[in-house]
PDB file of C-alpha atoms in Angstrom:
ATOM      1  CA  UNK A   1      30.541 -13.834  21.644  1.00 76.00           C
ATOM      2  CA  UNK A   2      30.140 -10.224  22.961  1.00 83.00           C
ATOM      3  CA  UNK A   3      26.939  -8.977  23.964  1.00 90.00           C
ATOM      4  CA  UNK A   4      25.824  -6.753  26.362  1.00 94.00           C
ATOM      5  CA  UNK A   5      22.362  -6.649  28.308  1.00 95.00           C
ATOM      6  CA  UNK A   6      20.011  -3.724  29.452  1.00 96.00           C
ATOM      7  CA  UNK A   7      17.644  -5.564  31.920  1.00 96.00           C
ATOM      8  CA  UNK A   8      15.170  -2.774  31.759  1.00 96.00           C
ATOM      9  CA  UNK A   9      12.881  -1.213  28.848  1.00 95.00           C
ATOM     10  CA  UNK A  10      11.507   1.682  30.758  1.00 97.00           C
ATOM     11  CA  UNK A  11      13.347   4.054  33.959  1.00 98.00           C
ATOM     12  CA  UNK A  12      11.092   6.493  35.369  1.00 98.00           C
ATOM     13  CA  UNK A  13      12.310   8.528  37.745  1.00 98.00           C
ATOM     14  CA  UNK A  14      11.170  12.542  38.910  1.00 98.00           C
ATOM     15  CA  UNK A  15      13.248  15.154  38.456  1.00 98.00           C
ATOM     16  CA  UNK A  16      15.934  15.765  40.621  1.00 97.00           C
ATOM     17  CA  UNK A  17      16.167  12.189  42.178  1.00 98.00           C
ATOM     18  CA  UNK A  18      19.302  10.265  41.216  1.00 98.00           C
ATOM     19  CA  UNK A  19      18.454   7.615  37.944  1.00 97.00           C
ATOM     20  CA  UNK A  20      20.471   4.543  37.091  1.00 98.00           C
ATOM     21  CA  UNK A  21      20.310   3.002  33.874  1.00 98.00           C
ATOM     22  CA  UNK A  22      21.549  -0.613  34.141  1.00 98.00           C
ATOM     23  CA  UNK A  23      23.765  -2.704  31.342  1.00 98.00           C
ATOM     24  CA  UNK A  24      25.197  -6.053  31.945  1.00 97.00           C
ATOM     25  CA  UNK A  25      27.920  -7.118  29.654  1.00 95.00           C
ATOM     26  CA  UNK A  26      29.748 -10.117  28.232  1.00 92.00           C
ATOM     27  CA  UNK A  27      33.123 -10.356  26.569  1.00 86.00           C
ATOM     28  CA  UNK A  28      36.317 -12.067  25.940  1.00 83.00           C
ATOM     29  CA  UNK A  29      39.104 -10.192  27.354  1.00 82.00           C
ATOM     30  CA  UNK A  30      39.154  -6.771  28.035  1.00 82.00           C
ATOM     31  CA  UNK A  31      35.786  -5.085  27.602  1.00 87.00           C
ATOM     32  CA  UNK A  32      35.574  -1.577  25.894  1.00 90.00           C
ATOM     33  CA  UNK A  33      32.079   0.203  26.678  1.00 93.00           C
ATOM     34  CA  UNK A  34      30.050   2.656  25.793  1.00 95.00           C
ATOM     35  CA  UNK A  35      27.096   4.951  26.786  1.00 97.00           C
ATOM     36  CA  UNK A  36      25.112   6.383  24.145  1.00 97.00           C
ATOM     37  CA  UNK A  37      21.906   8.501  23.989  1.00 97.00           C
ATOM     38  CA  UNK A  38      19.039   9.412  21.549  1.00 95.00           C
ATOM     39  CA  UNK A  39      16.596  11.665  21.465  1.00 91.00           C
ATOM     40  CA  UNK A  40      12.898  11.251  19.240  1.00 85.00           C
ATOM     41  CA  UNK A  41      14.124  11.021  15.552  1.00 79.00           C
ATOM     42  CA  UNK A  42      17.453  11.804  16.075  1.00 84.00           C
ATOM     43  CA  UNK A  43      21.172   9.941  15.529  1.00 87.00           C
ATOM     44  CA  UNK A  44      23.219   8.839  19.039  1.00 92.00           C
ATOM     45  CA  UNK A  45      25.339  11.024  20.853  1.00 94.00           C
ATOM     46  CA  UNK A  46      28.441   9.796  22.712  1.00 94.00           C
ATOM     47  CA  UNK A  47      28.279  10.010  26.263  1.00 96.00           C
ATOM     48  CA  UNK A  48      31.279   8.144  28.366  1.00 95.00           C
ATOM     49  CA  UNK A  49      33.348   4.926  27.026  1.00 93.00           C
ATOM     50  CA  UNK A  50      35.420   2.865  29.409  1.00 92.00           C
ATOM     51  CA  UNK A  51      38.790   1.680  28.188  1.00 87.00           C
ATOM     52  CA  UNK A  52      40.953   1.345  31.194  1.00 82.00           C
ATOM     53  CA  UNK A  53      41.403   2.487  34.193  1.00 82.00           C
ATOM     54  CA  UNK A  54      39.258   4.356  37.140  1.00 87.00           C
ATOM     55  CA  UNK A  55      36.309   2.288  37.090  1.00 92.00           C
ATOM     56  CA  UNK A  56      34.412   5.639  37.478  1.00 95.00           C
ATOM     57  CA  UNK A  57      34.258   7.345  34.237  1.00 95.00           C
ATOM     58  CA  UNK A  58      32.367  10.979  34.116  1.00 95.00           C
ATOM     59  CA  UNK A  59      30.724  11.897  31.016  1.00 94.00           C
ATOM     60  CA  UNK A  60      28.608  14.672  29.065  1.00 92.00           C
ATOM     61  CA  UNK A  61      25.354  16.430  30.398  1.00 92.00           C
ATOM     62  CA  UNK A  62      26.774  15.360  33.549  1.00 95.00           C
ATOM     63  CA  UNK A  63      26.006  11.820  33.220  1.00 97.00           C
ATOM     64  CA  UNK A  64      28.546   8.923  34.857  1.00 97.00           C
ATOM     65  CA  UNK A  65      29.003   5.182  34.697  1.00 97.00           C
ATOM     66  CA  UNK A  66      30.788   2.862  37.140  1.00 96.00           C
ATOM     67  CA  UNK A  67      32.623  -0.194  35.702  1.00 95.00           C
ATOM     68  CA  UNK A  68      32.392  -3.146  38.051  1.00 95.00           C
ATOM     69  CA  UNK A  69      34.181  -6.442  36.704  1.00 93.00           C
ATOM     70  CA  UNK A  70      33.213  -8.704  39.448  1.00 93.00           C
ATOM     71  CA  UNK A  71      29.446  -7.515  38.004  1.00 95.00           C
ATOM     72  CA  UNK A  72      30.249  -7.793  34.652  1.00 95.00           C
ATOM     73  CA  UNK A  73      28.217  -4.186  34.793  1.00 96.00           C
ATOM     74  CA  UNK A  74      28.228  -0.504  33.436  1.00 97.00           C
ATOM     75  CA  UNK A  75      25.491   1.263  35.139  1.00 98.00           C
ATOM     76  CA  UNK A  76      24.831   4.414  33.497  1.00 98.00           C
ATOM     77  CA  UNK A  77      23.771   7.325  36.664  1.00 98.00           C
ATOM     78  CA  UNK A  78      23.432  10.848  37.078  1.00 98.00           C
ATOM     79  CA  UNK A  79      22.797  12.278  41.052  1.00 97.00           C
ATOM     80  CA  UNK A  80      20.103  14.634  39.612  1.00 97.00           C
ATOM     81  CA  UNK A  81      18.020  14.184  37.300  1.00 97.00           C
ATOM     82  CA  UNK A  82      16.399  16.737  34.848  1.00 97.00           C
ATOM     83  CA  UNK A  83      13.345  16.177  32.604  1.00 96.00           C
ATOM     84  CA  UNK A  84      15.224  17.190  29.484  1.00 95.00           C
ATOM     85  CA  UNK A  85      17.062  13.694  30.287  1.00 96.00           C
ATOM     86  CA  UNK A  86      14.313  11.943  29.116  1.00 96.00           C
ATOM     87  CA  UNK A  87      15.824   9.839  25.797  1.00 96.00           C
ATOM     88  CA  UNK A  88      16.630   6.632  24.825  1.00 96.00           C
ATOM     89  CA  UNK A  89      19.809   5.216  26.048  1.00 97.00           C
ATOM     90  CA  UNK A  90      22.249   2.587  24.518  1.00 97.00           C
ATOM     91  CA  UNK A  91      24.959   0.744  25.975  1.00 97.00           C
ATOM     92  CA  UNK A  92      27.295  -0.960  23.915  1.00 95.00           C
ATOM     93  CA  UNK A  93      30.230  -3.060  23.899  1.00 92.00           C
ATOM     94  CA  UNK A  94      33.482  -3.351  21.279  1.00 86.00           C
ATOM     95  CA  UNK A  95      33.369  -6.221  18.905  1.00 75.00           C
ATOM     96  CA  UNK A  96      36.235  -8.252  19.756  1.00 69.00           C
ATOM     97  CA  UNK A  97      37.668  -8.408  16.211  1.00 71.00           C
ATOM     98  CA  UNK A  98      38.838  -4.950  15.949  1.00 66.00           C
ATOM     99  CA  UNK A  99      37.368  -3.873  12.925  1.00 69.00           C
ATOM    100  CA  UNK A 100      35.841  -1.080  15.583  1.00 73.00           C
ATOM    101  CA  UNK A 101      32.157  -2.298  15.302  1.00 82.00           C
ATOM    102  CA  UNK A 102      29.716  -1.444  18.376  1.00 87.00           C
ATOM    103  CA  UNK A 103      27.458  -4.658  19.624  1.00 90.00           C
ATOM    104  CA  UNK A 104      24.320  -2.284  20.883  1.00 93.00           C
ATOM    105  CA  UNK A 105      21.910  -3.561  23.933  1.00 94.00           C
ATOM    106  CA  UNK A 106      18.086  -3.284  22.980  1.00 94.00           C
ATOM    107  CA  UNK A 107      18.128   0.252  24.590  1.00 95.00           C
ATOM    108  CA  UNK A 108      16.309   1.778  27.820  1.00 97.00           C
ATOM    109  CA  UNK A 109      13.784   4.155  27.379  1.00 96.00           C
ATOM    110  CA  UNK A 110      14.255   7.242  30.532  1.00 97.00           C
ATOM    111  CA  UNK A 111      11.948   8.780  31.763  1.00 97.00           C
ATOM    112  CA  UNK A 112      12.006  11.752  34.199  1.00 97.00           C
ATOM    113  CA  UNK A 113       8.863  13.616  35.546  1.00 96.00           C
ATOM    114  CA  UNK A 114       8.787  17.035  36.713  1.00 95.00           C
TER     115      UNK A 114
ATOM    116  CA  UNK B   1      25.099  15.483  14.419  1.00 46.00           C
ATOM    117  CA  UNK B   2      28.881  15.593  14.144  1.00 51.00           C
ATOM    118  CA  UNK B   3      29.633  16.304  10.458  1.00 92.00           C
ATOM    119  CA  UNK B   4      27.604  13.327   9.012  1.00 95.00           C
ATOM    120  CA  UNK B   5      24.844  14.102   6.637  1.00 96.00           C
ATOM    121  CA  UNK B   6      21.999  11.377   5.954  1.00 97.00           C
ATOM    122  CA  UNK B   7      19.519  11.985   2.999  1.00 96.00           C
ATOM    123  CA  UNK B   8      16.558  12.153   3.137  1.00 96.00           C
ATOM    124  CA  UNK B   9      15.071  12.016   6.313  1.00 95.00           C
ATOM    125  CA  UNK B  10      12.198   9.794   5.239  1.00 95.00           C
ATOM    126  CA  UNK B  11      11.806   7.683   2.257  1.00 95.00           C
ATOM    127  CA  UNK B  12       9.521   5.727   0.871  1.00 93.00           C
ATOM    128  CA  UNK B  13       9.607   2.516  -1.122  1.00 90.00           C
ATOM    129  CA  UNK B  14       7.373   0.802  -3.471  1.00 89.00           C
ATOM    130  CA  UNK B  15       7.249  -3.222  -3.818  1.00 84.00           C
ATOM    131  CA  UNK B  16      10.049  -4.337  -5.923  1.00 86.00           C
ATOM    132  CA  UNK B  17      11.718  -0.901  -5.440  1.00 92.00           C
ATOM    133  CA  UNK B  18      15.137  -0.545  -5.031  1.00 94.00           C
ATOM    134  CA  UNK B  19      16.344   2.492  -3.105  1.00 96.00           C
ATOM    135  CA  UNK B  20      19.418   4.228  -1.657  1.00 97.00           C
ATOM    136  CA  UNK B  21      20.177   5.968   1.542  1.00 98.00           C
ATOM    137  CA  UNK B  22      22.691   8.754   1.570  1.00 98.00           C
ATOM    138  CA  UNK B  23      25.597   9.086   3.842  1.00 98.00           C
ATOM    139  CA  UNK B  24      27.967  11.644   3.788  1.00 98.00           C
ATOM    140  CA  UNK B  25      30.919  12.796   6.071  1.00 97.00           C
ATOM    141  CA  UNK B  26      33.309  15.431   6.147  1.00 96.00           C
ATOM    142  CA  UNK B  27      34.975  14.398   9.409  1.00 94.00           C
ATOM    143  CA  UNK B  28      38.033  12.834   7.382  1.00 93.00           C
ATOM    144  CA  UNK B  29      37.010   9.551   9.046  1.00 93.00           C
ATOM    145  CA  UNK B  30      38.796   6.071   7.756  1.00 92.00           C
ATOM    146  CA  UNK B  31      35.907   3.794   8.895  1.00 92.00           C
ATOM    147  CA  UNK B  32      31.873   4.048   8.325  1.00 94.00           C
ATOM    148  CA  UNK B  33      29.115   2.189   9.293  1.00 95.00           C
ATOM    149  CA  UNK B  34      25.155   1.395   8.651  1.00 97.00           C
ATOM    150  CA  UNK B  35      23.283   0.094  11.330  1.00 96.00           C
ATOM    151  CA  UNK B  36      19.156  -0.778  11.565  1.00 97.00           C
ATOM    152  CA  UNK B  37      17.065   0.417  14.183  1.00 95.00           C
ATOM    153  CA  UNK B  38      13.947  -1.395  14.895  1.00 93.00           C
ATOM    154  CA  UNK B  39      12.219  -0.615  18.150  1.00 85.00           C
ATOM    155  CA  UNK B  40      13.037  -2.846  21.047  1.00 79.00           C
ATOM    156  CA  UNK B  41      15.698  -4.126  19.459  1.00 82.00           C
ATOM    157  CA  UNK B  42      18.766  -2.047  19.695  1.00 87.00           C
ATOM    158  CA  UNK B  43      20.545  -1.345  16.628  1.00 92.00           C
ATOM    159  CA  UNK B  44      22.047  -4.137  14.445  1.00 94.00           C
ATOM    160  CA  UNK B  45      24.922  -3.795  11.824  1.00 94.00           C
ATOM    161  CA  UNK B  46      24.275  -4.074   8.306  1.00 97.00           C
ATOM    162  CA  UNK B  47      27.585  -3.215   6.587  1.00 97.00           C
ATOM    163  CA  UNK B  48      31.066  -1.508   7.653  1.00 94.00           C
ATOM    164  CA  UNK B  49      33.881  -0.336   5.709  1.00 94.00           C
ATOM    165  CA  UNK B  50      37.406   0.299   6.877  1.00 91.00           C
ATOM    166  CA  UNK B  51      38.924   2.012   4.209  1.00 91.00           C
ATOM    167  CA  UNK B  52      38.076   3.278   0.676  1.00 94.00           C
ATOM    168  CA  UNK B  53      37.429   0.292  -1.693  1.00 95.00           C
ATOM    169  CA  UNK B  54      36.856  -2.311   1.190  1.00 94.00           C
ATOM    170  CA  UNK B  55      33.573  -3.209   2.968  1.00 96.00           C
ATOM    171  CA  UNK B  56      32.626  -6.136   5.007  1.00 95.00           C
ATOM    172  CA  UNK B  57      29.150  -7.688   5.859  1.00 95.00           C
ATOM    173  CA  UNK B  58      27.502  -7.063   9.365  1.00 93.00           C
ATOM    174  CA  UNK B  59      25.091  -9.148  11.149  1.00 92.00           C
ATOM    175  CA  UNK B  60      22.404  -8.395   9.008  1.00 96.00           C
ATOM    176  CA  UNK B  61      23.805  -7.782   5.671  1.00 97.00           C
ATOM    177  CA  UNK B  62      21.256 -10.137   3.207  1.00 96.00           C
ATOM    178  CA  UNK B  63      19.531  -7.566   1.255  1.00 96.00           C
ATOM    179  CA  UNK B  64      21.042  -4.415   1.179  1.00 97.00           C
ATOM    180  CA  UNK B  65      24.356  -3.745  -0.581  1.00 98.00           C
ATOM    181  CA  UNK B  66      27.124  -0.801  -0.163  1.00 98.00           C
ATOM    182  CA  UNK B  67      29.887   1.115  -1.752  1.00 98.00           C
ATOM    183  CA  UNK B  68      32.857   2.767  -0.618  1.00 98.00           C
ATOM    184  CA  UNK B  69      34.485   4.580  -3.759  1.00 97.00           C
ATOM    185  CA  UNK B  70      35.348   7.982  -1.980  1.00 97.00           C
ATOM    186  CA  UNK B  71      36.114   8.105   1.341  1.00 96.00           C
ATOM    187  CA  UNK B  72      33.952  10.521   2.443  1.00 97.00           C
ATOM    188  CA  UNK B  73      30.551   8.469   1.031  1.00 98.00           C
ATOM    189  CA  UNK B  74      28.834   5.501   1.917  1.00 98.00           C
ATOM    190  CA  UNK B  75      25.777   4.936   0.330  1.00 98.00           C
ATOM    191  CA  UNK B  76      23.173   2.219   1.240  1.00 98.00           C
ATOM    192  CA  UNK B  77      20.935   0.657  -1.335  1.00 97.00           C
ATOM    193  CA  UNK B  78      18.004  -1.260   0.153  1.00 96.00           C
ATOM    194  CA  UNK B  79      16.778  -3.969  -2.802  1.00 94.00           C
ATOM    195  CA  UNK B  80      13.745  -5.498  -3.549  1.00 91.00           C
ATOM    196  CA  UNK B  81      15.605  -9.213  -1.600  1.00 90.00           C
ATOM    197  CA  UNK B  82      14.918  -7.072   1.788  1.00 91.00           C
ATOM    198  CA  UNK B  83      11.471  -8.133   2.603  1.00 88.00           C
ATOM    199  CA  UNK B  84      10.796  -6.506   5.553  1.00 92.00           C
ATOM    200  CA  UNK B  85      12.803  -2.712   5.195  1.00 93.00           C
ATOM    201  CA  UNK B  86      10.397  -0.630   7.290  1.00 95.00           C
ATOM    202  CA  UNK B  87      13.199   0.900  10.416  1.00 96.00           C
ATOM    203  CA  UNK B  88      15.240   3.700  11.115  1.00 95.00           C
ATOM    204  CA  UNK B  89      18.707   3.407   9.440  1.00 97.00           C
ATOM    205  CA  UNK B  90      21.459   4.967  11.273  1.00 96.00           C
ATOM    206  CA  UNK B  91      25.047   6.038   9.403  1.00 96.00           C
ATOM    207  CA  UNK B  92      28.146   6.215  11.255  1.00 94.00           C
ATOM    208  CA  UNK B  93      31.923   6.898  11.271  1.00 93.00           C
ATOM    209  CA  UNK B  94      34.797   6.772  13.450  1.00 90.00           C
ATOM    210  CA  UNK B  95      38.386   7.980  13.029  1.00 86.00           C
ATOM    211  CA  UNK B  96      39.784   4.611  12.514  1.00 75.00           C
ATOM    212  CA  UNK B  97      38.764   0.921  13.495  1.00 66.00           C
ATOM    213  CA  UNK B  98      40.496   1.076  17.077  1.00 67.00           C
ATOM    214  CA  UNK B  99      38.969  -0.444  20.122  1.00 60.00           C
ATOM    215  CA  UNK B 100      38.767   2.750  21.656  1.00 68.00           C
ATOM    216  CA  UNK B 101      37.159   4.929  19.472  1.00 79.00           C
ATOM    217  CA  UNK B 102      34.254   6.514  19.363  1.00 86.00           C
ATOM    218  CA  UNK B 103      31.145   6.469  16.589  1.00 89.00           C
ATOM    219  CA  UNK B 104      29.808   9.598  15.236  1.00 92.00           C
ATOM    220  CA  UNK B 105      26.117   9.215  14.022  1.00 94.00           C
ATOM    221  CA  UNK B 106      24.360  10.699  11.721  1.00 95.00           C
ATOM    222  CA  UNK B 107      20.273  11.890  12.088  1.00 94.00           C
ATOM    223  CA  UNK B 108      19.234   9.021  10.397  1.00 95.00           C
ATOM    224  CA  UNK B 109      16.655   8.358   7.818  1.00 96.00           C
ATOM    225  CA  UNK B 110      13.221   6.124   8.053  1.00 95.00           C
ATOM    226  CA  UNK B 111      12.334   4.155   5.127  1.00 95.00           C
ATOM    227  CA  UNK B 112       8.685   2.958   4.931  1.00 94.00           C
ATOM    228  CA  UNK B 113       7.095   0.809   2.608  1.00 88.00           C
ATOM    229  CA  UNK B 114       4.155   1.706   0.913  1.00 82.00           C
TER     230      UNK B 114
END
């Protein structure tokens, strides 16, 4: 079955350091992946998906993710971070029966200190 | 939140109260969703339809039913067999069911019992 993991419940980082958000996954075959973040009260926004491809993918707000396969990962990072980061992030994973549902991980709470 | 419209923002229900959750879209997307939100525990699907006319269960679906007669609607009725409906209830849609697409989200709407 597909699943994905986020090892952590809480990042804190201060602002301006570099942040990683960390998301294991599992799947059978090719793994489609997504970032997604919400803020207090509010829906999820999109940030990055990987398909295919460079196993860097860039995002919005000037997030990025790196795919690593060996890993089975999809480590969500910025190189600066700002306190307006601070959210609740979501990786997720395809379902593999292509009706174009989203598995979710428990979510990682971020946050950034000035 | 990306064209999708969820009414109302809270709602409250009484025991042995059926109620419905709004979800509106005018992205001219095929596919919607309804996913739960309880905290620490990601976000788990309820329902999902494809097309107009046609739903399918989620992971969660005991409880809670759906319809899908226009395609730009899909409202969620909570009924008195869901014993424990207190969490943030998330709406989305994508363009289609393909592996690679995106969900939009709507704002959401927290149902409480009283």
């Amino acid at each position: 079955a597909q699943s994905v993991a986020q090892p952590e419940d809480q990042v804190n980082v201060a602002e301006g350091n570099p942040l990683t958000v960390k998301c294991t996954y599992s799947v059978s075959g090719n793994p489609y992946l997504f970032w997604y973040v919400q803020y207090p009260n509010r829906g999820l926004q999109f940030l990055l998906k990987y398909i295919t491809g460079d196993n860097l993918v860039k995002g919005s707000y000037g997030f990025e993710a790196e795919f690593n396969k060996s890993q089975t990962s999809f480590h969500l990072k910025k190189p600066s971070a700002l306190v307006s980061d601070s959210a609740l992030y979501f990786c997720a994973v395809r379902d593999a029966s292509n009706t174009g549902k989203l598995i979710f991980g428990q979510g990682t709470t971020l946050q950034v200190k000035p | 939140d990306g064209g999708i419209t969820q009414s109302p923002k809270y709602l409250f229900r009484k025991e042995g109260q059926n109620v419905t959750l709004s979800c509106e879209q005018n992205l001219n997307h095929d596919a919607m969703y309804w996913y739960r939100q309880d905290p620490g525990q990601g976000l788990r699907l309820i329902y999902y339809s494809q097309i107009v006319n046609d739903f399918q269960k989620g992971d969660i679906a005991e409880g809670y039913s759906v319809s899908r007669e226009k395609k730009e609607s899909f409202p969620l009725t909570v009924t008195s067999a869901q014993k424990n409906p207190t969490a943030f209830y998330l709406c989305a849609s994508s363009i289609h069911k393909g592996a690679n697409e995106k969900l939009f989200f709507g704002s959401g709407t927290q149902l409480s019992v009283l």
